[in-house]
GROMACS .gro file of C-alpha atoms in nm:
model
  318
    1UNK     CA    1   0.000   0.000   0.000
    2UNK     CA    2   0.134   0.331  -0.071
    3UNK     CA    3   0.204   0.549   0.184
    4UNK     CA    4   0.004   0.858   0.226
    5UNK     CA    5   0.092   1.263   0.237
    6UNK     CA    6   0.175   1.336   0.592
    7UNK     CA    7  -0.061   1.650   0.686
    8UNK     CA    8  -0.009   1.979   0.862
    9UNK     CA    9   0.332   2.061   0.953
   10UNK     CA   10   0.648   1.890   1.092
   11UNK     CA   11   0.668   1.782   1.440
   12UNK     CA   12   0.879   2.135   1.594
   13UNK     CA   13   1.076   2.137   1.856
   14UNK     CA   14   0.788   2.292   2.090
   15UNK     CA   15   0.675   1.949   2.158
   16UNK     CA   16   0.926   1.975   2.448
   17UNK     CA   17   0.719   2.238   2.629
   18UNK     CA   18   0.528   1.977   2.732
   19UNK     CA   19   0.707   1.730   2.999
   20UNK     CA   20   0.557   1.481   3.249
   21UNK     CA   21   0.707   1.509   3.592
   22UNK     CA   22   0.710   1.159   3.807
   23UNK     CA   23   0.509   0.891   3.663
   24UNK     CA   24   0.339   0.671   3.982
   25UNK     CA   25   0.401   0.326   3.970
   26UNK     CA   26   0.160   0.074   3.905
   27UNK     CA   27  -0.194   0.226   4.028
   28UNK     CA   28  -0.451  -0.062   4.030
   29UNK     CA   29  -0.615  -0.237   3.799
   30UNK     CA   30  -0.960  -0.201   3.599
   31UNK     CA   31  -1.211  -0.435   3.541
   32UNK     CA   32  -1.332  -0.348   3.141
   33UNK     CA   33  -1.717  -0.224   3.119
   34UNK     CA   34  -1.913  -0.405   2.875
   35UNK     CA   35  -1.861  -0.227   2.562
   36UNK     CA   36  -2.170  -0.349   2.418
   37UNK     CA   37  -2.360  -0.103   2.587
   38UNK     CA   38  -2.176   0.186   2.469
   39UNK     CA   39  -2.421   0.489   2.650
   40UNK     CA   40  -2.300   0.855   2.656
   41UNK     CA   41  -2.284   0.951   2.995
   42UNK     CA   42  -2.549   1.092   3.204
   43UNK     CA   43  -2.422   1.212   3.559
   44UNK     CA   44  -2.110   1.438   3.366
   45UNK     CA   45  -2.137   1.789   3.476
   46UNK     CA   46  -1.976   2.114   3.375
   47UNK     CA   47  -1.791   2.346   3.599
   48UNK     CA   48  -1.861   2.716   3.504
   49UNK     CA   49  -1.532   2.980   3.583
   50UNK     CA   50  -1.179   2.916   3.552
   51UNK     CA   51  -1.078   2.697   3.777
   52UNK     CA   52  -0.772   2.760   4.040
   53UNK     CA   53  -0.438   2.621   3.891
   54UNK     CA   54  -0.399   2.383   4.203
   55UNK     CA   55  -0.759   2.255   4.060
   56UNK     CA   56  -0.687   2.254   3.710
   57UNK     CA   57  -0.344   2.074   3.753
   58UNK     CA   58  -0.491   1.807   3.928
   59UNK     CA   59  -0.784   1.779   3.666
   60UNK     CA   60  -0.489   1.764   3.364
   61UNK     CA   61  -0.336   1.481   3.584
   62UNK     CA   62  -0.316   1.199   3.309
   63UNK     CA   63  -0.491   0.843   3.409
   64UNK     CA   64  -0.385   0.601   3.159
   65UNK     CA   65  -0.509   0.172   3.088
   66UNK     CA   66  -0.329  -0.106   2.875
   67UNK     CA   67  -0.507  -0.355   2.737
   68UNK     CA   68  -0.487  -0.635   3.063
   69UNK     CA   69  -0.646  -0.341   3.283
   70UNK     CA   70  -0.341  -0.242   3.435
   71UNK     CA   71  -0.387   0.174   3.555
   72UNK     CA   72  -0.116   0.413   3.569
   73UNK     CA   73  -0.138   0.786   3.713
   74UNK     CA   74   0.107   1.054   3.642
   75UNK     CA   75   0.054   1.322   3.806
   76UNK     CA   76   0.075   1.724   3.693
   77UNK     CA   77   0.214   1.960   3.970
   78UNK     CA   78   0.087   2.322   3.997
   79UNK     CA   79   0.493   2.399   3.878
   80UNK     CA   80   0.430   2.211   3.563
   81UNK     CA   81   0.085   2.375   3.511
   82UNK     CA   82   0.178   2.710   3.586
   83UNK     CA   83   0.464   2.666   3.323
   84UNK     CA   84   0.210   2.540   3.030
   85UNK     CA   85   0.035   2.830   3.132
   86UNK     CA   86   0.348   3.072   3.063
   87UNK     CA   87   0.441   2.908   2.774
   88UNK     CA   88   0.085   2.938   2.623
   89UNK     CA   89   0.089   3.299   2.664
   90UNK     CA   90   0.382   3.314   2.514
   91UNK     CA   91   0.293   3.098   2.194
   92UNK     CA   92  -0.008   3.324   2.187
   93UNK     CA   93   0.165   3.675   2.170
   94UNK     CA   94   0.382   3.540   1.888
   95UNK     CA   95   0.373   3.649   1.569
   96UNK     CA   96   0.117   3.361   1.465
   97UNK     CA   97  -0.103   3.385   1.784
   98UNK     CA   98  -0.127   3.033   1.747
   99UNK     CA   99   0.064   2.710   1.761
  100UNK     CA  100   0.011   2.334   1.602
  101UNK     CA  101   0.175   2.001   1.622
  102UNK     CA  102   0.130   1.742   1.370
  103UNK     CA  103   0.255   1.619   1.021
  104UNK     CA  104   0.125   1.555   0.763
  105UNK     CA  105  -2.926   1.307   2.804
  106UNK     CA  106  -2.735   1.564   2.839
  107UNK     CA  107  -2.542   1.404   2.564
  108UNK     CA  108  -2.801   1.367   2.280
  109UNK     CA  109  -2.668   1.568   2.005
  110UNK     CA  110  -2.871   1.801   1.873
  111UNK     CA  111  -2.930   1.833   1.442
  112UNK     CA  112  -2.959   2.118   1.285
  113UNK     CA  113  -3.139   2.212   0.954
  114UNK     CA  114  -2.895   2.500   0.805
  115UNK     CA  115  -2.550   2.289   0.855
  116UNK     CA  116  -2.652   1.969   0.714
  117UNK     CA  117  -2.414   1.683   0.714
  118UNK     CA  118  -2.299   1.586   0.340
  119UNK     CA  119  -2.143   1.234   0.292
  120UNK     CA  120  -1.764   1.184   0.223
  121UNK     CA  121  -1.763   0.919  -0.068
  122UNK     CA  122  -1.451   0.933  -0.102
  123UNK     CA  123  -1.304   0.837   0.253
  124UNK     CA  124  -0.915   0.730   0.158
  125UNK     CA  125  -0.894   1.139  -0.007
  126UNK     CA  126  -0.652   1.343   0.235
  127UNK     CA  127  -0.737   1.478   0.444
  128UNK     CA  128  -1.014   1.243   0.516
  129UNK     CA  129  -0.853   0.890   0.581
  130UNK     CA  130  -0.707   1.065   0.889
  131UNK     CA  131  -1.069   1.024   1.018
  132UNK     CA  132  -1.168   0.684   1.153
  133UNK     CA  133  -1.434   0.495   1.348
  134UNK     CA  134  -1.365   0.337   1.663
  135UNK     CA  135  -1.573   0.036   1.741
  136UNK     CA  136  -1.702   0.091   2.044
  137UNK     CA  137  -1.937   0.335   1.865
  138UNK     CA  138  -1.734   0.706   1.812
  139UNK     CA  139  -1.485   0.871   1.648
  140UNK     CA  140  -1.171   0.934   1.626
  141UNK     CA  141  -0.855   1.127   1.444
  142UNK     CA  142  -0.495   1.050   1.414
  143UNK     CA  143  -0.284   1.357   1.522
  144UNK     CA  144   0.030   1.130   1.498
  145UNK     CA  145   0.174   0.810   1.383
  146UNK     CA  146  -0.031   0.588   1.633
  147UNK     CA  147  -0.180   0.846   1.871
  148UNK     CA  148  -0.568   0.945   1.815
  149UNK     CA  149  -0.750   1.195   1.989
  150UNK     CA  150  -1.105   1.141   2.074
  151UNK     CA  151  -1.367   1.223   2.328
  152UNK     CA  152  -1.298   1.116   2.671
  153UNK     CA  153  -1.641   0.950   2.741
  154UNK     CA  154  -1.547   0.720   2.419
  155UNK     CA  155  -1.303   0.549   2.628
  156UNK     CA  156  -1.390   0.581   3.034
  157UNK     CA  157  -1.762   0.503   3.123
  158UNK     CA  158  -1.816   0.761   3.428
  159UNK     CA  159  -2.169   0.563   3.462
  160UNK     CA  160  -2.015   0.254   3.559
  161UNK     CA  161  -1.672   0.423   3.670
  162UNK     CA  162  -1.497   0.172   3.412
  163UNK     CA  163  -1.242   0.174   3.115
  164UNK     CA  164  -1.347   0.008   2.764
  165UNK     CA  165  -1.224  -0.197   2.631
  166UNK     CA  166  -1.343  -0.231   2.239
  167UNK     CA  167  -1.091   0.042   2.129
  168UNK     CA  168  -1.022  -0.050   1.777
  169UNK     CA  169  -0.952   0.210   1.536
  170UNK     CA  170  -1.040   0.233   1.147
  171UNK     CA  171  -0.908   0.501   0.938
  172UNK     CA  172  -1.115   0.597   0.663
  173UNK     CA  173  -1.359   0.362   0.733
  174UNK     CA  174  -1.683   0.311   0.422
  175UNK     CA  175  -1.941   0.129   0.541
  176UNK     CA  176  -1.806  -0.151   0.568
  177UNK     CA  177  -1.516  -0.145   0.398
  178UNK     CA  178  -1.212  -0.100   0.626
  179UNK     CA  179  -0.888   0.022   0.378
  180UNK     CA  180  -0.655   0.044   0.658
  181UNK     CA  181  -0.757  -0.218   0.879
  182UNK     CA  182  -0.876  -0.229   1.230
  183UNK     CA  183  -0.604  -0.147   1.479
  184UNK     CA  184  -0.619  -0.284   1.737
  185UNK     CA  185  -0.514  -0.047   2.061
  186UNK     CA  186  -0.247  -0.055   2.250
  187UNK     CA  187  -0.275   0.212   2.588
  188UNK     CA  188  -0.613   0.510   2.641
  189UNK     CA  189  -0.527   0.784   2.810
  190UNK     CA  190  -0.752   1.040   3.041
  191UNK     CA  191  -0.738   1.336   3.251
  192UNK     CA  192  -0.847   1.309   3.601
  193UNK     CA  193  -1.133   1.567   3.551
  194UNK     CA  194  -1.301   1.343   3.355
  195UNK     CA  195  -1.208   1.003   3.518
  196UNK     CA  196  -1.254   1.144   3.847
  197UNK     CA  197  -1.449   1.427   3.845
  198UNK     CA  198  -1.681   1.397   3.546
  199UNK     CA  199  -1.604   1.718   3.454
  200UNK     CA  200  -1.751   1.758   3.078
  201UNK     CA  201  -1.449   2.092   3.039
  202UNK     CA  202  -1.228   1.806   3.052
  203UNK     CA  203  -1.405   1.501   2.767
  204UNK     CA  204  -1.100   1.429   2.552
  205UNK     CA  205  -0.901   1.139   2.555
  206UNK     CA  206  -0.565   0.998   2.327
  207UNK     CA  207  -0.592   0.628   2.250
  208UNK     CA  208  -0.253   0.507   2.112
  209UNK     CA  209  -0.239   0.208   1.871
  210UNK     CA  210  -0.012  -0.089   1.839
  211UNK     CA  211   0.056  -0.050   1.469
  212UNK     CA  212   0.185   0.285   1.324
  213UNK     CA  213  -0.092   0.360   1.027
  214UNK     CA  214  -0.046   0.718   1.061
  215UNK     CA  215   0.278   0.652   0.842
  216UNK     CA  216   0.010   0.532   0.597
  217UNK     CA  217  -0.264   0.742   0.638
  218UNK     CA  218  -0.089   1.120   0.754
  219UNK     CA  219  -0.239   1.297   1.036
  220UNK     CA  220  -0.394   1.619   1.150
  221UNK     CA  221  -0.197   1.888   1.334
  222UNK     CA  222  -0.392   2.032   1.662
  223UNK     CA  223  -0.346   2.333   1.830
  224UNK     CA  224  -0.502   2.617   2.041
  225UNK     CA  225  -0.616   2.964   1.934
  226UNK     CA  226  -0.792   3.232   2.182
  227UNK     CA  227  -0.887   3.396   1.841
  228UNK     CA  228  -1.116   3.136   1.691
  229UNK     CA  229  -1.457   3.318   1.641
  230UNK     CA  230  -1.485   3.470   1.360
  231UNK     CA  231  -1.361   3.135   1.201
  232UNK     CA  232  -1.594   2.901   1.059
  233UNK     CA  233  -1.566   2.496   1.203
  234UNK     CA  234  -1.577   2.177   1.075
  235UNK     CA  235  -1.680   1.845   1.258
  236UNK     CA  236  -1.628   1.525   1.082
  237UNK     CA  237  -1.702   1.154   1.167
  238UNK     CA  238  -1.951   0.832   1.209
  239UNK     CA  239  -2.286   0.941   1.313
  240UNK     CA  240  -2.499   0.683   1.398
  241UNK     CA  241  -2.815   0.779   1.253
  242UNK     CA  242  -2.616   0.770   0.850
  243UNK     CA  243  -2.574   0.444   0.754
  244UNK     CA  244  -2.350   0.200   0.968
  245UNK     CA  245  -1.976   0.302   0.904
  246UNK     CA  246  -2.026   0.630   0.689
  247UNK     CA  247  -1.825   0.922   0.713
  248UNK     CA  248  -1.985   1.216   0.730
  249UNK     CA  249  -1.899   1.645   0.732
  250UNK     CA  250  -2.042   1.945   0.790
  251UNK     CA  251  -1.926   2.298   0.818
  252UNK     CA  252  -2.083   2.579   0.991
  253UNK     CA  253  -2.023   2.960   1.186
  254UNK     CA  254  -1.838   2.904   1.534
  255UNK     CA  255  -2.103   3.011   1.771
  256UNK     CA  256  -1.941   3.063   2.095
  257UNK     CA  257  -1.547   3.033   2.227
  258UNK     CA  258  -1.528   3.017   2.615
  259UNK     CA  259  -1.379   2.856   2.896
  260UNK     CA  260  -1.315   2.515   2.828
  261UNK     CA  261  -1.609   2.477   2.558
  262UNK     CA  262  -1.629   2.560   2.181
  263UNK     CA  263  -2.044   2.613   2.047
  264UNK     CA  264  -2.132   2.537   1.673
  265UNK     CA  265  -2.445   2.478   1.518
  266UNK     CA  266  -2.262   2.205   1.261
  267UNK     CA  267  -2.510   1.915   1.240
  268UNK     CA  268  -2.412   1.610   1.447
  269UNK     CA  269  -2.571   1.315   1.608
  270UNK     CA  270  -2.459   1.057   1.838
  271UNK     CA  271  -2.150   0.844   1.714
  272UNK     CA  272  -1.960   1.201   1.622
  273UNK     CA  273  -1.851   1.198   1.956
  274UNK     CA  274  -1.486   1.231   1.964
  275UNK     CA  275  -1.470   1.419   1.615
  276UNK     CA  276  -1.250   1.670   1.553
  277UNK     CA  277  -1.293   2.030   1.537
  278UNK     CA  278  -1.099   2.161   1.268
  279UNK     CA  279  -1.057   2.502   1.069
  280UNK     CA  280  -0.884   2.621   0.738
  281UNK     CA  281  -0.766   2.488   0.455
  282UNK     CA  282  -0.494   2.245   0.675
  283UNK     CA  283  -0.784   2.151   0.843
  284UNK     CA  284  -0.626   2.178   1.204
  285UNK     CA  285  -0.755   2.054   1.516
  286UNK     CA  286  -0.877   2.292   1.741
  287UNK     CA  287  -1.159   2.079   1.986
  288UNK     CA  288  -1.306   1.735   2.014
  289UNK     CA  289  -1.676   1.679   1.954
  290UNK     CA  290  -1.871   1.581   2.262
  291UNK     CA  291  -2.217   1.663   2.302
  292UNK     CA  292  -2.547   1.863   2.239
  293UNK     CA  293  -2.760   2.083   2.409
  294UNK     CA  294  -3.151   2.206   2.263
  295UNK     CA  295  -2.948   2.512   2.092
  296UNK     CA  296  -2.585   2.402   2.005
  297UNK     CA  297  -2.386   2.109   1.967
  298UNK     CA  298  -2.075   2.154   2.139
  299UNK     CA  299  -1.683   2.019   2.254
  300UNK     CA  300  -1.425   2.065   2.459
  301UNK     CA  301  -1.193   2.336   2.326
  302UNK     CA  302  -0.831   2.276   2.300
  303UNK     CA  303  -0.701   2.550   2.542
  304UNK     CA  304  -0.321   2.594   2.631
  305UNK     CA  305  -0.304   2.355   2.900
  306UNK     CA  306  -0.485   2.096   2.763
  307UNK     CA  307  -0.265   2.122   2.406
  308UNK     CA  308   0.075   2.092   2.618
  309UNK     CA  309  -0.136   1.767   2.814
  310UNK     CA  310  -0.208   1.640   2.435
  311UNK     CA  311   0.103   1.691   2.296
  312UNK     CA  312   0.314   1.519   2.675
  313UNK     CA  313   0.122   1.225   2.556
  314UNK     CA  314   0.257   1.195   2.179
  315UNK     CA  315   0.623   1.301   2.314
  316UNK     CA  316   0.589   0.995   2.569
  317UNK     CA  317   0.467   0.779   2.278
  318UNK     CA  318   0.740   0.804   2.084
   0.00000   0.00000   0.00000
């Protein structure tokens, strides 16, 4: 199989900005949840206000799984989080305002009639075989050779306080056609907010694969911008109510950039959890898909902290 154009732009040295201090031995184990009965959560909640940095570096904390259950924690320290915080502003007074990384219920999303969904037919196209559907019933996108960044809920159950464990990732999936495979996974990681707390500011996850398909397929870049609004967004991925294994996109106004949270009126439905939110032409990844509300669909923005907490986990990875 030929190998496909890598997207975005080069891994940069600013990957180092993001480093991991003191990784806790083993931390328990997990029993898997049945991933049959893939539900989006219902007792997640959303913290309004900024939280203090003692909070928010313990929410960032990264909780991790393998595949025999085995739990690690690694814990963020309000020194680490108040450097991702200078470093941020610092990216963000630069000359591009912005930085990327990357080569080459209350959760019953909400459709909308003026940003309709249109079919992508052609799902091994760049940049759309960076897109794939995870089995348990969401999607995904690669942002690296075997790292892919989805919602957090699409790989930690908060109802049953339990991992899952049906994890396999297909790139460019068609119906069913599969051009890449099913990967199978390899390690998920989380953020204590979400593990712990249930916090909905904090619903993204990284699931990391056992076979590198990214050097196949390319990847998106992701990054944060505070100067996203007057941008228009684009959230593509397996909704459940299209055919089983379609790809689908839609593009629509950005509605609302705050806190934690980016607001769209893009048409979704449940199975685009874990989508990306991209903008532009290199299509880059600035939020992950999570949920709807009666007005606006909605995700969790990819803020400064949480792209240095994205990008510690691809620098660990490889």
């Amino acid at each position: 199989m030929t190998k496909g154009i890598r997207l975005g732009s080069t891994l940069s040295a600013i990957i180092l900005l993001s480093t991991f201090m003191g990784t806790e031995a083993f931390a328990g184990s997990s029993v898997f949840t049945d991933s049959s009965t893939f539900t989006f959560p219902k007792n997640a909640v959303t913290h309004l206000g900024p939280p203090a940095p003692t909070e928010m570096a313990k929410a960032l904390s990264l909780m991790s799984v393998d595949t025999t259950g085995k739990v690690t924690n690694t814990d963020l320290t309000v020194e680490d989080f108040n450097g991702f915080l200078q470093d941020s502003q610092a990216i963000s007074e630069s000359s591009t305002g912005h930085t990327h990384l990357g080569d080459g219920g209350s959760f019953a999303d909400k459709t909308f009639g003026e940003y309709l969904r249109v079919q992508v037919k052609n799902t091994t196209d760049s940049p759309h075989r960076a897109f794939g559907r995870i089995s348990i019933g969401c999607t995904g996108t690669l942002i690296g050779p075997r790292e892919v960044l989805t919602a957090g809920h699409c790989v930690y159950d908060t109802d049953s306080d339990k991992w899952y464990a049906n994890l396999k990732f297909s790139p460019a999936q068609n119906g069913t056609t599969q051009p890449f495979g099913a990967i199978s996974w390899e390690r998920a990681y989380a953020v204590r907010g979400w593990v712990k707390d249930h916090d909905t500011n904090y619903d993204f996850a990284v699931l990391i694969l056992k076979e590198p398909v990214g050097e196949e397929t390319g990847w998106l870049s992701f990054g944060f911008n505070n100067e996203l609004t007057s941008r228009d967004v684009t959230v593509e991925g397996y909704p459940g109510d299209k055919p089983s294994g379609t790809l689908w996109t839609a593009t629509c106004p950005m509605k609302d950039l705050g806190g934690e949270q980016i607001s769209y009126l893009c048409d979704t439905y449940g199975g685009n959890s874990g989508s990306a939110i991209t903008t532009g032409e290199d299509r880059i990844v600035y939020g992950i898909h999570t949920n709807g509300t009666p007005k606006v669909n909605r995700g969790t923005r990819i803020t400064g902290p949480i792209f240095h907490t994205i990008s510690g986990v691809c620098k660990s990875e490889n």
